[in-house]
mmCIF file of C-alpha atoms in Angstrom:
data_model
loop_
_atom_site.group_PDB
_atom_site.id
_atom_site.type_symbol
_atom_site.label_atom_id
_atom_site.label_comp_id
_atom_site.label_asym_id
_atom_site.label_seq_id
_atom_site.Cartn_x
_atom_site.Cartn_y
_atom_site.Cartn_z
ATOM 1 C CA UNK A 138 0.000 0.000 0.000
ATOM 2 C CA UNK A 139 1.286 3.288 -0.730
ATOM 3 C CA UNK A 140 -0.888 5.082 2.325
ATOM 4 C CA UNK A 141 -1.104 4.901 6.157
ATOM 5 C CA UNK A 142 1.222 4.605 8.603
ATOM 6 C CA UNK A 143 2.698 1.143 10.700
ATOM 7 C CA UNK A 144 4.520 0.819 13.710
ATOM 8 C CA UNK A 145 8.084 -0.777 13.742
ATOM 9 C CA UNK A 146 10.083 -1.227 17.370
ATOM 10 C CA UNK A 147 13.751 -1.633 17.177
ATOM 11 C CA UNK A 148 14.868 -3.916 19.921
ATOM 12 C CA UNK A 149 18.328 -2.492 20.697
ATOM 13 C CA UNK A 150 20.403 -3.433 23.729
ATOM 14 C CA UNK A 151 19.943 -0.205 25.099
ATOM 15 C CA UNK A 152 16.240 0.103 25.038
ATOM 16 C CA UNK A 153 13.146 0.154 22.614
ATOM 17 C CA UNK A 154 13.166 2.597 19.453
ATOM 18 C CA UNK A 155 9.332 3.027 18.419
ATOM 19 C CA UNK A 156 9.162 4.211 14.587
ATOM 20 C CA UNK A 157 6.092 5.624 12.890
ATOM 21 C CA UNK A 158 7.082 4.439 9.278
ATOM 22 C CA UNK A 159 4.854 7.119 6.339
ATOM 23 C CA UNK A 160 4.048 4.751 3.158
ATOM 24 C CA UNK A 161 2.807 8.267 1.469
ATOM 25 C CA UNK A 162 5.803 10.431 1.861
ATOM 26 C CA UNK A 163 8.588 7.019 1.061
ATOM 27 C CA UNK A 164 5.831 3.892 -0.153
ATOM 28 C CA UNK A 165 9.157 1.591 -1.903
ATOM 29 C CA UNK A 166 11.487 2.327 1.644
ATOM 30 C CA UNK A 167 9.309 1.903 4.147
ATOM 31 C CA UNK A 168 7.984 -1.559 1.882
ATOM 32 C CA UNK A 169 11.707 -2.554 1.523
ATOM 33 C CA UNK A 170 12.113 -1.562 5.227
ATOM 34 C CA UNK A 171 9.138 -3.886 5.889
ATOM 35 C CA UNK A 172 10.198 -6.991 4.192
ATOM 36 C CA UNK A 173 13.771 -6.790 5.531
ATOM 37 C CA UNK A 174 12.440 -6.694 8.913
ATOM 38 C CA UNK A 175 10.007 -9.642 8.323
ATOM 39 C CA UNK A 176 12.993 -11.498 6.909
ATOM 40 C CA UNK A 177 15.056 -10.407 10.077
ATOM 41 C CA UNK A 178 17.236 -9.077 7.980
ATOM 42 C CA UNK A 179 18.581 -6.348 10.796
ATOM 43 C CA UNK A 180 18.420 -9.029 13.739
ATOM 44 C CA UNK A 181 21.471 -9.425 15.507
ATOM 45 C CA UNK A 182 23.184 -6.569 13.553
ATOM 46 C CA UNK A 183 25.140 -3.205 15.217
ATOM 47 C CA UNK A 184 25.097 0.075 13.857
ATOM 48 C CA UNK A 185 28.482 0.508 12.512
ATOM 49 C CA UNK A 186 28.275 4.327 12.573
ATOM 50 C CA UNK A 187 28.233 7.425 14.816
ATOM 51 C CA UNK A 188 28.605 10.928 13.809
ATOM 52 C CA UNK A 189 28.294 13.137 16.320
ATOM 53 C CA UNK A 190 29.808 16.754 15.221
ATOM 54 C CA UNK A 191 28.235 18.631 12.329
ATOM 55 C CA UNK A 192 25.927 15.805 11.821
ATOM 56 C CA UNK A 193 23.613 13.868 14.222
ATOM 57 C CA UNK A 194 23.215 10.427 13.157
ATOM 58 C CA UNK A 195 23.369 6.768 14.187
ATOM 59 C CA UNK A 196 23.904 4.697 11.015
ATOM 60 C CA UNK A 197 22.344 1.041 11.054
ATOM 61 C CA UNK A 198 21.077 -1.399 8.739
ATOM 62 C CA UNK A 199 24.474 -3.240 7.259
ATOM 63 C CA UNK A 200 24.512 -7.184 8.360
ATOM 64 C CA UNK A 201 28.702 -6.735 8.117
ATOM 65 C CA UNK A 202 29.074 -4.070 10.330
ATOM 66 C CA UNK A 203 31.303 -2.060 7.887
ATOM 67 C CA UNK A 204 28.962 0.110 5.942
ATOM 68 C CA UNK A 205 29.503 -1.226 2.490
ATOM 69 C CA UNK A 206 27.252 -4.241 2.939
ATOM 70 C CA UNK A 207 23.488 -4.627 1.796
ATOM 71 C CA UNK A 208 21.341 -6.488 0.847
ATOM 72 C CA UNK A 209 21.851 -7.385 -3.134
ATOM 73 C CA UNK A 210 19.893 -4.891 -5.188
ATOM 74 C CA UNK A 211 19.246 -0.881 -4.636
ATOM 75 C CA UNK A 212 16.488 0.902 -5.491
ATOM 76 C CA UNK A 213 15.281 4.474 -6.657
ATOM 77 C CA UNK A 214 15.204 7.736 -4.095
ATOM 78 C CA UNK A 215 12.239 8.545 -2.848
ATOM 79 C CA UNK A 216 12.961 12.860 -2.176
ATOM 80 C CA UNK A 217 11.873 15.823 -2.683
ATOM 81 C CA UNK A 218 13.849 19.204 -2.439
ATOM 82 C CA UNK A 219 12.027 19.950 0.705
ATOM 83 C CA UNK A 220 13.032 17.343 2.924
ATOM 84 C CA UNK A 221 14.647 18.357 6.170
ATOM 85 C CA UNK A 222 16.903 16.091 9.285
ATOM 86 C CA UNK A 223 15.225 17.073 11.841
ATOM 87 C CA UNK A 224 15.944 15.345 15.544
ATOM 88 C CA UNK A 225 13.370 12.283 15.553
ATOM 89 C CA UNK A 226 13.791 11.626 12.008
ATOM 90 C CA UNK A 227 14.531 8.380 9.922
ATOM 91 C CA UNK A 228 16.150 8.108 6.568
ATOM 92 C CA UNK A 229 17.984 5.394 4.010
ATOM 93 C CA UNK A 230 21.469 6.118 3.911
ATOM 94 C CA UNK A 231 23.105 5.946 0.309
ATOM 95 C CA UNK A 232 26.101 5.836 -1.926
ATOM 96 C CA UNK A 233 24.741 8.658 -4.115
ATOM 97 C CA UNK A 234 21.828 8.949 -6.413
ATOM 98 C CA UNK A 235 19.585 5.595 -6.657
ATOM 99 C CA UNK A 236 21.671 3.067 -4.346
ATOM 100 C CA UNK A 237 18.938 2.615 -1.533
ATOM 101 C CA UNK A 238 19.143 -0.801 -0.033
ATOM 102 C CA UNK A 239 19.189 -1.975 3.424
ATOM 103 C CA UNK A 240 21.268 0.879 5.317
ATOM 104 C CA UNK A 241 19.136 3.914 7.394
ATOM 105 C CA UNK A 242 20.068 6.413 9.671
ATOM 106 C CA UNK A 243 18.441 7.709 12.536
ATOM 107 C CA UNK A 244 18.839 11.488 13.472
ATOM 108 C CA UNK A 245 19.417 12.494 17.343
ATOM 109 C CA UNK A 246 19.618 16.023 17.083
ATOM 110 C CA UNK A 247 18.518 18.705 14.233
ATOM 111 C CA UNK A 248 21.284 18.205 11.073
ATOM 112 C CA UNK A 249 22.007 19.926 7.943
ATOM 113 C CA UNK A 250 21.860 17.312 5.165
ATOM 114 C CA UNK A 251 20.979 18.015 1.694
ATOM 115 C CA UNK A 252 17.686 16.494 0.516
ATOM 116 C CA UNK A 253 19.589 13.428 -0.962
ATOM 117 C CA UNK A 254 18.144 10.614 1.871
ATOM 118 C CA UNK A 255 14.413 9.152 1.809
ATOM 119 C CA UNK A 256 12.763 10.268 4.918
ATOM 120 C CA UNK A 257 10.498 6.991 5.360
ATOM 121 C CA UNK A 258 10.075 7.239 9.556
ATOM 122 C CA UNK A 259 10.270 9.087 13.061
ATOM 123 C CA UNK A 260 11.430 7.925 16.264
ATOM 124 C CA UNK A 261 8.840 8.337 19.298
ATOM 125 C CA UNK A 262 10.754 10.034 22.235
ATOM 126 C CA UNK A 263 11.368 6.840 24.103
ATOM 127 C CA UNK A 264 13.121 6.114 21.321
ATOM 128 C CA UNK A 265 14.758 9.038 20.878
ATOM 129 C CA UNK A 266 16.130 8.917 24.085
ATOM 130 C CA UNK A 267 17.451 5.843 23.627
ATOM 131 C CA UNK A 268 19.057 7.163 20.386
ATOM 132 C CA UNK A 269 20.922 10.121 22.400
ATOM 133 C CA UNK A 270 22.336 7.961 25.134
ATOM 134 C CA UNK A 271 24.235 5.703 22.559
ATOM 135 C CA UNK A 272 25.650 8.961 21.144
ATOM 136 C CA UNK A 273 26.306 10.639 24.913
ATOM 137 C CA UNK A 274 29.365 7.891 24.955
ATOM 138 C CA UNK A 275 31.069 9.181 21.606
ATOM 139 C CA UNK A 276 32.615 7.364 18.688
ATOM 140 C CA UNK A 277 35.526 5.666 19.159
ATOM 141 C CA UNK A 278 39.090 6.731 19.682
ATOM 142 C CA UNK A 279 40.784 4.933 17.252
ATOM 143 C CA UNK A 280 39.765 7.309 14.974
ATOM 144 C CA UNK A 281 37.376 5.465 13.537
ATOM 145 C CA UNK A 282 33.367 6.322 13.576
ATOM 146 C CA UNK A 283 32.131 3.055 15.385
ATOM 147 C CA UNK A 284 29.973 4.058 18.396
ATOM 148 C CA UNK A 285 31.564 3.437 22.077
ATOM 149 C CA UNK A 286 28.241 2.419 23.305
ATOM 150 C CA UNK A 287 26.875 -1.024 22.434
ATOM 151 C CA UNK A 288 24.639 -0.016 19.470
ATOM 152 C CA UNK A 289 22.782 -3.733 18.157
ATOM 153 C CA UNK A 290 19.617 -4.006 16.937
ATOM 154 C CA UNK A 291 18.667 -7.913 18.544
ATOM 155 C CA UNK A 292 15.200 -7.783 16.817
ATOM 156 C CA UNK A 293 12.468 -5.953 15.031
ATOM 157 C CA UNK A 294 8.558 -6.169 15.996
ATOM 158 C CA UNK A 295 6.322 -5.063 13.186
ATOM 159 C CA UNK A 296 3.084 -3.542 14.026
#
């Protein structure tokens, strides 16, 4: 369906993430987002990616943990110039034009992205919460962008 909204909880270590996924504003992400999930796709997996300066994002969604894998095939972007990053939101992460696939990212404080990433989701503030404490730790020191704070995703509970 290309209409309504669904629930989707990310079960991370450090607490429930609630999203709010919008099949009108992103219908092919949040479907792709869907079937991954139902596939358990993201089970088990850790969010390879922290940036916490300039940018306010936790990056997720890559089975290898090194932010190059996916899962096979992309798929087209879903934007429009308008799209903002606010704190709360949810978005596919990408290589550049058209290479959607299994990678998201999930803002934790107000960033200044162009419109280039399908906005398909928000986080409820439980959530969002959740989101920030991961981030209060930092990245890690070896220079590398790999969140200090345990950042796995054990499960995902659709609806």
């Amino acid at each position: 369906p290309n209409q309504g909204t669904v629930e989707a909880t990310l079960k991370f270590t450090a607490g429930d993430v609630t999203l709010r996924l919008d099949r009108a504003k992103a219908p092919c992400t949040v479907n792709n987002f869907l079937a991954l999930a139902q596939q358990e796709y993201f089970d088990d997996t850790s969010c390879h990616r922290l940036v916490d300066h300039g940018i306010f994002v936790l990056q997720c969604g890559d089975p290898t943990g090194t932010g190059r894998g996916g899962p096979g095939y992309t798929f087209a972007d879903e934007t429009t110039k308008s799209l903002t990053y606010t704190s709360g939101v949810v978005a596919m992460a990408n290589r550049g034009p058209d290479t959607n696939g299994s990678q998201f990212f999930l803002v934790f404080d107000d960033s200044d992205l162009p419109p280039d990433y399908a906005v398909f989701a928000t986080m409820d503030d439980a959530g969002l919460d959740v989101i920030r404490g991961i981030a209060a730790a930092g990245v890690s020191p070896d220079g590398g962008e790999a969140p200090n704070a345990e950042a796995r995703i054990t499960g995902v509970i659709l609806g």
